[in-house]
Short mmCIF file of C-alpha atoms and ligand atoms in Angstrom, two decimals:
data_model
loop_
_atom_site.label_atom_id
_atom_site.label_comp_id
_atom_site.label_asym_id
_atom_site.label_seq_id
_atom_site.Cartn_x
_atom_site.Cartn_y
_atom_site.Cartn_z
CA MET A 25 -14.32 20.91 8.09
CA GLN A 26 -11.78 23.72 7.97
CA TYR A 27 -8.05 23.58 7.29
CA VAL A 28 -5.30 25.18 9.36
CA SER A 29 -1.57 25.64 8.93
CA THR A 30 0.99 23.54 10.81
CA ARG A 31 2.61 26.84 11.83
CA GLY A 32 -0.59 28.23 13.24
CA ALA A 33 -0.51 31.67 11.61
CA LEU A 34 -3.25 31.25 9.02
CA GLU A 35 -6.97 31.92 9.30
CA PRO A 36 -8.76 28.58 8.93
CA CYS A 37 -9.86 28.05 5.32
CA GLY A 38 -12.20 25.73 3.46
CA PHE A 39 -11.45 22.67 1.36
CA VAL A 40 -11.15 24.31 -2.08
CA ASP A 41 -8.92 27.08 -0.74
CA ALA A 42 -6.71 24.51 0.99
CA PHE A 43 -6.55 22.50 -2.23
CA LEU A 44 -5.59 25.53 -4.33
CA MET A 45 -3.20 27.04 -1.79
CA GLY A 46 -0.79 24.06 -1.75
CA LEU A 47 1.77 25.52 0.62
CA ALA A 48 0.12 27.55 3.40
CA ASP A 49 0.69 31.30 3.17
CA ASP A 50 2.61 31.30 6.49
CA GLY A 51 5.12 28.79 5.08
CA GLY A 52 3.54 25.81 6.84
CA LEU A 53 1.47 22.96 5.45
CA LEU A 54 -2.28 22.62 5.60
CA VAL A 55 -3.89 20.04 7.84
CA PRO A 56 -7.53 19.34 8.75
CA GLU A 57 -8.59 21.31 11.81
CA THR A 58 -9.94 18.12 13.35
CA ILE A 59 -9.58 14.53 12.25
CA PRO A 60 -12.95 12.83 11.99
CA TYR A 61 -13.17 9.68 14.10
CA VAL A 62 -14.77 6.67 12.48
CA GLU A 63 -16.77 4.53 14.90
CA LYS A 64 -16.63 0.73 14.76
CA SER A 65 -20.21 0.62 13.48
CA THR A 66 -19.24 2.86 10.54
CA LEU A 67 -16.22 0.70 9.81
CA GLU A 68 -18.61 -2.26 9.65
CA LYS A 69 -20.70 -0.43 7.06
CA TRP A 70 -17.64 0.44 5.01
CA ARG A 71 -16.32 -3.11 5.01
CA THR A 72 -18.09 -4.23 1.83
CA LEU A 73 -17.92 -1.00 -0.17
CA SER A 74 -16.20 -0.78 -3.54
CA TYR A 75 -13.02 1.29 -3.70
CA GLN A 76 -14.94 4.17 -5.26
CA ASP A 77 -17.77 4.10 -2.73
CA LEU A 78 -15.27 3.93 0.12
CA ALA A 79 -13.38 6.86 -1.41
CA PHE A 80 -16.61 8.85 -1.44
CA GLU A 81 -17.37 8.09 2.22
CA ILE A 82 -13.87 9.08 3.35
CA LEU A 83 -13.36 12.13 1.12
CA SER A 84 -16.79 13.60 1.86
CA LEU A 85 -15.74 13.85 5.53
CA TYR A 86 -13.07 16.33 4.37
CA THR A 87 -14.64 18.37 1.57
CA ASN A 88 -16.52 20.78 3.83
CA ASN A 89 -19.59 20.38 1.58
CA GLU A 90 -17.83 22.48 -1.03
CA VAL A 91 -18.09 19.77 -3.66
CA ALA A 92 -21.65 18.54 -4.11
CA ASP A 93 -22.12 14.81 -3.40
CA GLU A 94 -23.08 14.06 -6.98
CA ASP A 95 -20.05 15.92 -8.33
CA LEU A 96 -17.70 14.21 -5.89
CA LYS A 97 -19.07 10.80 -6.85
CA LYS A 98 -18.56 11.61 -10.51
CA LEU A 99 -15.03 12.91 -9.94
CA ILE A 100 -14.13 9.69 -8.12
CA GLN A 101 -15.66 7.47 -10.81
CA GLU A 102 -13.77 9.30 -13.56
CA SER A 103 -10.51 9.30 -11.65
CA TYR A 104 -10.42 5.55 -11.11
CA ALA A 105 -11.94 4.55 -14.46
CA THR A 106 -8.41 4.90 -15.85
CA PHE A 107 -7.11 2.08 -13.64
CA ARG A 108 -6.44 -1.36 -15.05
CA HIS A 109 -7.70 -3.37 -12.06
CA GLU A 110 -11.30 -3.61 -10.83
CA HIS A 111 -10.13 -3.33 -7.21
CA ILE A 112 -8.01 -0.22 -8.06
CA THR A 113 -5.51 -1.20 -5.32
CA PRO A 114 -5.66 -5.03 -5.11
CA ILE A 115 -3.81 -7.09 -2.50
CA LYS A 116 -1.76 -10.17 -3.40
CA LYS A 117 -1.10 -12.85 -0.82
CA ILE A 118 2.57 -13.87 -1.03
CA ASN A 119 2.81 -16.21 1.97
CA ASP A 120 1.28 -16.65 5.43
CA THR A 121 2.83 -13.46 6.72
CA LEU A 122 2.93 -11.15 3.73
CA TYR A 123 0.44 -9.38 1.51
CA ILE A 124 1.51 -6.91 -1.17
CA LEU A 125 -0.76 -3.92 -1.67
CA GLU A 126 -0.38 -3.11 -5.37
CA LEU A 127 -0.68 0.61 -5.94
CA PHE A 128 0.62 0.66 -9.52
CA HIS A 129 -2.44 -0.12 -11.63
CA GLY A 130 -2.97 3.50 -12.73
CA PRO A 131 -1.95 5.04 -16.06
CA THR A 132 1.72 5.69 -15.18
CA PHE A 133 2.35 2.49 -13.20
CA ALA A 134 3.28 4.19 -9.91
CA PHE A 135 1.22 5.03 -6.83
CA LYS A 136 1.26 8.78 -7.57
CA ASP A 137 -1.63 8.15 -9.98
CA ILE A 138 -4.00 7.42 -7.12
CA ALA A 139 -3.91 11.02 -5.91
CA LEU A 140 -3.03 12.79 -9.16
CA GLN A 141 -5.87 11.34 -11.22
CA LEU A 142 -8.26 12.77 -8.63
CA ILE A 143 -6.38 16.06 -8.39
CA GLY A 144 -6.46 16.51 -12.17
CA ASN A 145 -10.23 16.13 -12.21
CA LEU A 146 -10.62 18.33 -9.17
CA TYR A 147 -8.61 21.12 -10.85
CA ARG A 148 -10.91 20.88 -13.87
CA HIS A 149 -13.96 20.99 -11.61
CA VAL A 150 -12.67 24.02 -9.73
CA SER A 151 -11.58 25.87 -12.88
CA LYS A 152 -15.12 25.50 -14.24
CA ASP A 153 -16.45 27.27 -11.16
CA HIS A 154 -13.79 29.96 -11.22
CA GLU A 155 -13.95 30.63 -14.96
CA HIS A 156 -10.26 31.04 -15.54
CA ILE A 157 -7.50 28.79 -16.79
CA ILE A 158 -5.36 27.10 -14.16
CA HIS A 159 -1.67 26.90 -15.00
CA ILE A 160 0.27 24.17 -13.26
CA ILE A 161 4.03 24.04 -13.07
CA GLY A 162 6.20 21.46 -11.43
CA ALA A 163 9.61 19.82 -11.32
CA THR A 164 9.98 16.08 -11.26
CA SER A 165 12.59 13.39 -10.86
CA GLY A 166 10.23 11.09 -12.77
CA ASP A 167 7.08 9.65 -11.23
CA THR A 168 5.25 12.78 -10.10
CA GLY A 169 5.64 14.53 -13.47
CA ALA A 170 4.32 11.58 -15.41
CA ALA A 171 1.36 11.13 -13.06
CA ALA A 172 0.56 14.87 -12.99
CA ILE A 173 0.60 15.12 -16.80
CA GLU A 174 -1.55 12.02 -17.08
CA GLY A 175 -3.95 13.53 -14.54
CA VAL A 176 -4.65 16.70 -16.54
CA ARG A 177 -3.75 16.06 -20.18
CA GLY A 178 -6.48 17.03 -22.60
CA LYS A 179 -8.56 18.64 -19.84
CA GLU A 180 -10.26 21.92 -20.45
CA GLY A 181 -9.28 24.91 -18.35
CA ILE A 182 -5.83 23.58 -17.43
CA LYS A 183 -2.32 23.91 -18.85
CA ILE A 184 0.62 22.07 -17.35
CA CYS A 185 4.36 22.59 -17.67
CA ILE A 186 6.75 20.04 -16.15
CA LEU A 187 10.51 20.47 -15.86
CA HIS A 188 12.63 17.34 -15.68
CA PRO A 189 16.43 16.94 -15.67
CA HIS A 190 17.59 16.08 -19.20
CA GLU A 191 18.59 12.41 -19.50
CA LYS A 192 18.42 11.95 -15.72
CA VAL A 193 15.02 10.27 -15.51
CA SER A 194 14.44 6.64 -16.47
CA LYS A 195 13.62 5.99 -20.15
CA VAL A 196 10.10 4.84 -19.31
CA GLN A 197 9.50 7.92 -17.17
CA GLU A 198 10.72 10.21 -19.97
CA LEU A 199 8.52 8.50 -22.54
CA GLN A 200 5.47 8.62 -20.26
CA MET A 201 5.86 12.38 -19.90
CA THR A 202 6.73 13.30 -23.46
CA THR A 203 4.52 11.11 -25.65
CA THR A 204 1.08 12.41 -24.66
CA ALA A 205 0.69 14.79 -27.67
CA ASP A 206 -1.91 16.93 -25.88
CA GLU A 207 -1.75 20.64 -26.50
CA ASN A 208 -2.13 21.57 -22.85
CA VAL A 209 1.16 19.86 -21.91
CA LEU A 210 4.65 21.37 -22.11
CA ASN A 211 7.72 19.32 -21.19
CA LEU A 212 10.92 21.20 -20.53
CA SER A 213 13.97 18.95 -20.42
CA VAL A 214 16.57 20.97 -18.55
CA ARG A 215 20.31 20.41 -18.97
CA GLY A 216 20.81 20.24 -15.21
CA ASN A 217 19.75 18.09 -12.29
CA PHE A 218 16.51 17.74 -10.36
CA ASP A 219 17.51 20.38 -7.80
CA ASP A 220 18.04 22.92 -10.62
CA CYS A 221 14.54 22.21 -11.94
CA GLN A 222 13.03 22.44 -8.48
CA ARG A 223 14.83 25.72 -7.74
CA MET A 224 13.59 27.38 -10.94
CA VAL A 225 10.03 26.24 -10.33
CA LYS A 226 10.18 27.67 -6.81
CA GLN A 227 11.52 30.98 -8.16
CA ILE A 228 8.64 31.22 -10.61
CA LEU A 229 6.04 30.21 -8.03
CA SER A 230 7.32 32.70 -5.49
CA ASN A 231 6.85 35.61 -7.89
CA PRO A 232 3.53 37.08 -6.73
CA ASP A 233 2.81 38.83 -10.05
CA TRP A 234 3.13 35.59 -11.93
CA LYS A 235 1.11 33.67 -9.42
CA GLU A 236 -1.67 36.23 -9.75
CA GLN A 237 -1.56 36.73 -13.54
CA TYR A 238 -1.48 33.05 -14.43
CA HIS A 239 -3.32 31.53 -11.47
CA LEU A 240 -0.25 29.38 -11.03
CA ARG A 241 -0.59 26.13 -9.13
CA ALA A 242 2.04 23.69 -8.02
CA VAL A 243 2.00 19.93 -8.15
CA ASN A 244 4.01 18.34 -5.44
CA SER A 245 3.38 16.18 -2.47
CA ILE A 246 2.54 19.01 -0.11
CA ASN A 247 -1.02 19.30 -1.45
CA ILE A 248 -3.36 18.04 1.26
CA VAL A 249 -5.61 16.36 -1.31
CA ARG A 250 -2.76 14.01 -2.18
CA ILE A 251 -2.70 12.87 1.43
CA LEU A 252 -6.49 12.50 1.65
CA ALA A 253 -6.66 10.41 -1.52
CA GLN A 254 -3.90 8.14 -0.23
CA MET A 255 -5.72 7.31 3.01
CA ILE A 256 -8.35 5.34 1.15
CA TYR A 257 -6.21 2.35 0.24
CA TYR A 258 -5.14 1.77 3.83
CA PHE A 259 -8.79 1.24 4.76
CA TYR A 260 -9.48 -0.73 1.62
CA ALA A 261 -6.50 -3.04 2.17
CA TYR A 262 -7.50 -3.60 5.79
CA PHE A 263 -10.98 -4.74 4.75
CA ARG A 264 -9.63 -7.02 2.01
CA VAL A 265 -7.11 -8.74 4.29
CA CYS A 266 -9.75 -9.21 7.01
CA GLU A 267 -11.93 -11.04 4.49
CA GLN A 268 -9.21 -13.66 4.25
CA ASN A 269 -7.89 -13.52 7.78
CA LYS A 270 -10.47 -12.19 10.20
CA ASP A 271 -8.35 -11.61 13.29
CA ALA A 272 -5.20 -10.45 11.57
CA GLU A 273 -3.27 -7.75 13.34
CA LEU A 274 -1.95 -5.74 10.41
CA GLN A 275 1.34 -3.98 10.12
CA PHE A 276 1.85 -1.77 7.07
CA HIS A 277 5.32 -1.44 5.54
CA VAL A 278 5.73 1.79 3.56
CA PRO A 279 8.64 2.73 1.26
CA SER A 280 9.18 6.40 2.11
CA GLY A 281 10.75 9.49 0.62
CA ASN A 282 8.76 12.66 1.24
CA PHE A 283 6.77 11.07 4.10
CA GLY A 284 3.52 11.58 2.15
CA ASP A 285 2.36 8.01 1.72
CA ILE A 286 3.14 6.92 5.27
CA PHE A 287 1.61 10.09 6.69
CA ALA A 288 -1.64 9.16 4.95
CA GLY A 289 -1.46 5.83 6.77
CA TYR A 290 -0.85 7.62 10.05
CA LEU A 291 -3.96 9.77 9.47
CA ALA A 292 -6.02 6.69 8.59
CA LYS A 293 -4.96 5.23 11.92
CA LYS A 294 -5.89 8.43 13.72
CA MET A 295 -9.32 8.14 12.09
CA GLY A 296 -9.73 4.80 13.83
CA LEU A 297 -8.32 2.20 11.45
CA PRO A 298 -7.39 -0.60 13.87
CA VAL A 299 -3.85 -1.49 12.80
CA GLY A 300 -0.47 -1.75 14.52
CA PRO A 301 2.51 0.61 14.15
CA MET A 302 3.56 1.40 10.58
CA LEU A 303 7.02 0.51 9.36
CA LEU A 304 8.81 3.28 7.51
CA ALA A 305 11.39 1.97 5.02
CA THR A 306 14.02 4.22 3.49
CA ASN A 307 16.97 3.51 1.21
CA GLU A 308 20.48 4.88 1.93
CA ASN A 309 18.97 8.37 2.21
CA ASP A 310 17.85 7.56 5.72
CA ILE A 311 16.96 10.83 7.47
CA LEU A 312 13.53 9.47 8.45
CA HIS A 313 14.91 6.17 9.71
CA ARG A 314 17.49 7.98 11.85
CA PHE A 315 14.77 10.23 13.20
CA VAL A 316 12.62 7.29 14.30
CA GLN A 317 15.64 5.63 15.93
CA THR A 318 17.18 8.66 17.66
CA GLY A 319 14.83 11.65 17.60
CA LEU A 320 17.33 13.69 15.57
CA TYR A 321 16.11 14.96 12.19
CA GLU A 322 19.18 16.01 10.22
CA PRO A 323 20.04 15.75 6.51
CA THR A 324 23.39 14.23 5.51
CA THR A 325 25.00 13.86 2.09
CA PHE A 326 22.81 12.87 -0.82
CA LYS A 327 23.26 9.35 -2.13
CA GLN A 328 22.20 7.93 -5.47
CA THR A 329 20.40 4.63 -4.96
CA TYR A 330 18.37 1.97 -6.78
CA SER A 331 15.12 3.60 -5.65
CA PRO A 332 15.40 7.17 -7.03
CA ALA A 333 11.86 8.25 -6.02
CA MET A 334 13.02 7.90 -2.40
CA ASP A 335 16.27 9.82 -2.86
CA ILE A 336 15.16 12.67 -0.67
CA GLN A 337 17.06 14.62 1.96
CA ILE A 338 14.32 16.80 3.39
CA ALA A 339 10.93 15.12 3.63
CA SER A 340 8.37 17.82 2.95
CA ASN A 341 5.50 16.10 4.74
CA PHE A 342 7.49 15.55 7.91
CA GLU A 343 6.23 18.89 9.22
CA ARG A 344 2.69 17.52 9.22
CA TYR A 345 3.69 14.70 11.57
CA LEU A 346 5.65 17.13 13.73
CA TYR A 347 2.44 19.11 14.15
CA TYR A 348 0.66 16.16 15.74
CA LEU A 349 3.74 15.30 17.76
CA CYS A 350 3.58 18.85 19.16
CA GLU A 351 -0.07 18.29 20.11
CA GLU A 352 -1.26 20.57 17.30
CA ASN A 353 0.60 23.59 18.63
CA GLY A 354 1.55 25.66 15.57
CA GLN A 355 3.91 27.92 17.48
CA THR A 356 6.02 24.98 18.66
CA VAL A 357 6.20 23.70 15.09
CA ALA A 358 7.20 27.16 13.82
CA ASP A 359 9.97 27.27 16.46
CA TYR A 360 11.26 23.84 15.41
CA MET A 361 11.21 24.83 11.74
CA GLN A 362 13.05 28.04 12.47
CA HIS A 363 15.67 26.08 14.37
CA PHE A 364 15.93 23.76 11.37
CA GLN A 365 16.44 26.72 9.05
CA GLN A 366 19.20 28.14 11.23
CA HIS A 367 20.97 25.03 12.50
CA GLY A 368 20.06 22.36 9.96
CA ASN A 369 18.49 19.95 12.42
CA ILE A 370 15.61 19.24 14.77
CA LYS A 371 16.07 17.31 18.00
CA ILE A 372 12.95 16.23 19.84
CA GLU A 373 12.67 15.48 23.56
CA GLU A 374 12.72 11.98 25.04
CA HIS A 375 8.98 11.84 25.76
CA LYS A 376 8.22 12.78 22.15
CA LEU A 377 10.62 10.11 20.88
CA ASN A 378 8.65 7.57 22.90
CA ILE A 379 5.54 8.58 20.98
CA VAL A 380 7.37 8.40 17.63
CA GLN A 381 8.52 4.90 18.43
CA LYS A 382 4.97 3.86 19.28
CA ASP A 383 3.76 5.27 15.95
CA PHE A 384 6.52 3.95 13.71
CA LEU A 385 9.06 1.20 13.24
CA SER A 386 11.78 1.90 10.70
CA ALA A 387 14.51 0.42 8.54
CA SER A 388 17.08 1.65 6.04
CA ILE A 389 17.65 -0.76 3.15
CA HIS A 390 20.82 -0.45 1.10
CA LYS A 391 21.58 -1.59 -2.46
CA ASN A 392 22.59 -5.20 -1.80
CA PRO A 393 19.73 -6.20 0.50
CA CYS A 394 17.39 -4.47 -1.96
CA MET A 395 18.67 -6.61 -4.86
CA ASP A 396 18.76 -9.77 -2.71
CA THR A 397 15.13 -9.22 -1.79
CA ILE A 398 14.09 -8.77 -5.42
CA LYS A 399 15.90 -11.99 -6.37
CA HIS A 400 14.57 -13.95 -3.38
CA TYR A 401 10.91 -13.11 -3.92
CA TYR A 402 11.21 -13.72 -7.64
CA ARG A 403 12.76 -17.15 -7.14
CA GLU A 404 10.77 -18.21 -4.11
CA TYR A 405 7.31 -16.78 -4.91
CA ASP A 406 7.50 -15.87 -8.60
CA TYR A 407 6.69 -12.28 -7.66
CA LEU A 408 8.72 -9.40 -9.08
CA LEU A 409 9.18 -6.43 -6.73
CA ASP A 410 10.28 -3.03 -7.98
CA PRO A 411 13.29 -1.58 -6.08
CA HIS A 412 11.16 0.84 -4.01
CA THR A 413 8.74 -1.88 -3.00
CA ALA A 414 11.70 -4.14 -2.20
CA CYS A 415 12.83 -1.72 0.53
CA GLY A 416 9.55 -2.23 2.41
CA VAL A 417 9.63 -5.99 1.95
CA ALA A 418 13.32 -6.28 2.91
CA ALA A 419 12.44 -4.74 6.28
CA ILE A 420 10.46 -7.85 7.28
CA GLU A 421 12.29 -9.51 10.12
CA ASP A 422 12.31 -13.16 11.10
CA ASP A 423 10.44 -12.54 14.35
CA THR A 424 7.36 -11.17 12.56
CA LYS A 425 6.00 -14.68 11.94
CA ASP A 426 2.75 -14.24 13.84
CA LYS A 427 2.05 -10.81 12.35
CA THR A 428 0.31 -10.02 9.11
CA ILE A 429 2.31 -7.60 7.05
CA VAL A 430 0.90 -5.51 4.23
CA SER A 431 3.78 -4.06 2.25
CA LEU A 432 2.99 -1.27 -0.20
CA ALA A 433 4.07 -1.77 -3.83
CA THR A 434 4.61 1.80 -4.98
CA ALA A 435 5.69 1.16 -8.58
CA HIS A 436 5.60 -1.51 -11.26
CA PRO A 437 9.03 -3.12 -11.85
CA ALA A 438 8.90 -2.24 -15.57
CA LYS A 439 9.55 1.40 -14.63
CA PHE A 440 12.93 0.48 -13.17
CA ASP A 441 14.18 -2.23 -15.49
CA ASP A 442 17.85 -1.25 -15.10
CA VAL A 443 17.78 -2.52 -11.50
CA ILE A 444 15.79 -5.61 -12.42
CA ALA A 445 18.32 -6.40 -15.17
CA ARG A 446 21.12 -6.05 -12.61
CA CYS A 447 19.41 -8.81 -10.64
CA ASP A 448 19.75 -11.01 -13.77
CA ILE A 449 16.02 -11.08 -14.21
CA GLU A 450 14.45 -10.56 -17.59
CA GLN A 451 10.94 -9.17 -17.31
CA SER A 452 8.29 -8.80 -19.94
CA PHE A 453 6.84 -5.30 -20.15
CA PRO A 454 3.17 -4.51 -19.93
CA GLN A 455 1.86 -3.60 -23.36
CA GLU A 456 1.20 0.03 -22.37
CA ILE A 457 4.86 0.49 -21.48
CA ALA A 458 6.26 -1.53 -24.39
CA GLN A 459 4.38 0.56 -26.94
CA LEU A 460 5.64 3.90 -25.58
CA GLU A 461 8.83 3.49 -27.61
CA HIS A 462 6.95 3.80 -30.86
CA LYS A 463 5.26 7.08 -30.00
CA ALA A 464 6.57 10.49 -31.02
CA GLN A 465 8.18 12.50 -28.22
CA GLN A 466 7.53 16.16 -27.59
CA MET A 467 9.84 18.12 -25.36
CA ASP A 468 11.94 21.25 -25.46
CA ILE A 469 15.54 20.69 -24.40
CA ILE A 470 16.83 23.87 -22.78
CA ASP A 471 19.77 25.13 -20.77
CA ASN A 472 19.75 25.34 -17.01
CA ASP A 473 18.74 28.97 -17.21
CA LEU A 474 15.75 30.68 -15.62
CA GLU A 475 15.35 33.17 -18.50
CA GLN A 476 14.97 30.36 -21.03
CA VAL A 477 12.42 28.62 -18.83
CA ILE A 478 10.44 31.83 -18.44
CA THR A 479 10.48 32.50 -22.20
CA LYS A 480 9.16 29.02 -22.93
CA ILE A 481 6.50 29.17 -20.25
CA THR A 482 5.27 32.62 -21.28
CA GLN A 483 4.85 31.48 -24.90
CA PHE A 484 3.02 28.38 -23.74
CA PHE A 485 0.70 30.15 -21.29
CA ALA A 486 -0.12 32.94 -23.79
C1 PLP B 30 7.05 8.96 -4.65
C2 PLP B 30 7.45 7.54 -4.49
C3 PLP B 30 7.79 6.99 -3.23
C4 PLP B 30 7.87 7.83 -1.97
O1 PLP B 30 6.61 8.25 -1.51
P1 PLP B 30 6.52 9.45 -0.43
O2 PLP B 30 5.08 9.78 -0.37
O3 PLP B 30 7.35 10.57 -1.02
O4 PLP B 30 7.08 8.96 0.84
C5 PLP B 30 8.08 5.64 -3.15
N1 PLP B 30 8.09 4.86 -4.25
C6 PLP B 30 7.78 5.35 -5.48
C7 PLP B 30 7.82 4.44 -6.65
C8 PLP B 30 7.44 6.70 -5.64
O5 PLP B 30 7.15 7.17 -6.88
#
């Protein structure tokens, strides 16, 4: 199994190189050269596997034999030993139509843990082989930073520095990032916004001397391993629902921002997972919804919403889908991306739009329907949805009665208590979150200034 770039101008590379490269050197994103097809008989064999064993079967199709079976098994065991639920990603039946796939049982209570726990261990594994320290830097609006830190804290051979916008992440998110007390973690709280943090990280990463000297690595959702790790729970959820409802025709509802999670579902389907079209749910930042409806991909003005992890204008993983839409022709993708750079939009042809609309349904859920949905499910079913999850659930329409919907719960409601409180709901916090308040915080508050960031990072990496 080799990896190629969506823009077609990269020599195929192996799994570890693809993992370490992050963004492809030609500016594109890495994708598997071929997608392995899983026969019905294999699906039958997978049906009864534990989450970890299923993860091994799926991931080993993609690792190009570069991670020995025994090592991969161990990495998977370690990565999911930190989860609080034996099923890792359990499903909850809400009513005859709806199951919730709970993806928030990892250490930071959001679905990012599922990939970043594995990625943390994989970095450690790779740094052992390469005998040098890996330095990770990243910017976060909240969930990714917490999950990335949790994935590598205390691990040998790795140092991580995360920039977050000062006082612009939720209190729980800030505490999760800053209370770890491990020496290989540096939190920079920047007096600026998320875009400032992201811009400075990009400037540092694009300096070739730095990249070379410090073996710099990025954490963001463009890493192909994040996608691979997120395919597993689509299979796992399918098997669990079928145990209860053998002939169910499943439709996944996915709260979307960077298109990473739903793209993993799309790949799972391409591998042969027998499910219907996926529903992509956005908030008011609806570029992906508009694309599915009209074939025009074009950012508009940024809106602040109740589901901040989905407040995204340009969905970085969209290019991966475009690649398959262009029948894996890298040159066509490169042309589209160049057009996007110059004109700020991409318009696909009618016949491609037909394919998009076979692959995806979509909805854009605004503040009031989001809150109404949280209140309704709490009252009616005693189930508390977080505001991201609520977007996927709110997209269920009345005429879906004979379908079976699996809606992804991407975060625990305790992470976004301000919205829950607005719904006049008082929730009790899980103990792990409640006790964060009593821990000492460690972060450096700095100005929105690249020089200051560089000074801090150089001291830390030294
Ligand atoms: C990151 C995130 C999302 C969006 O996932 P994408 O892969 O970017 O589409 C949705 N909900 C929560 C809680 C998240 O942290």
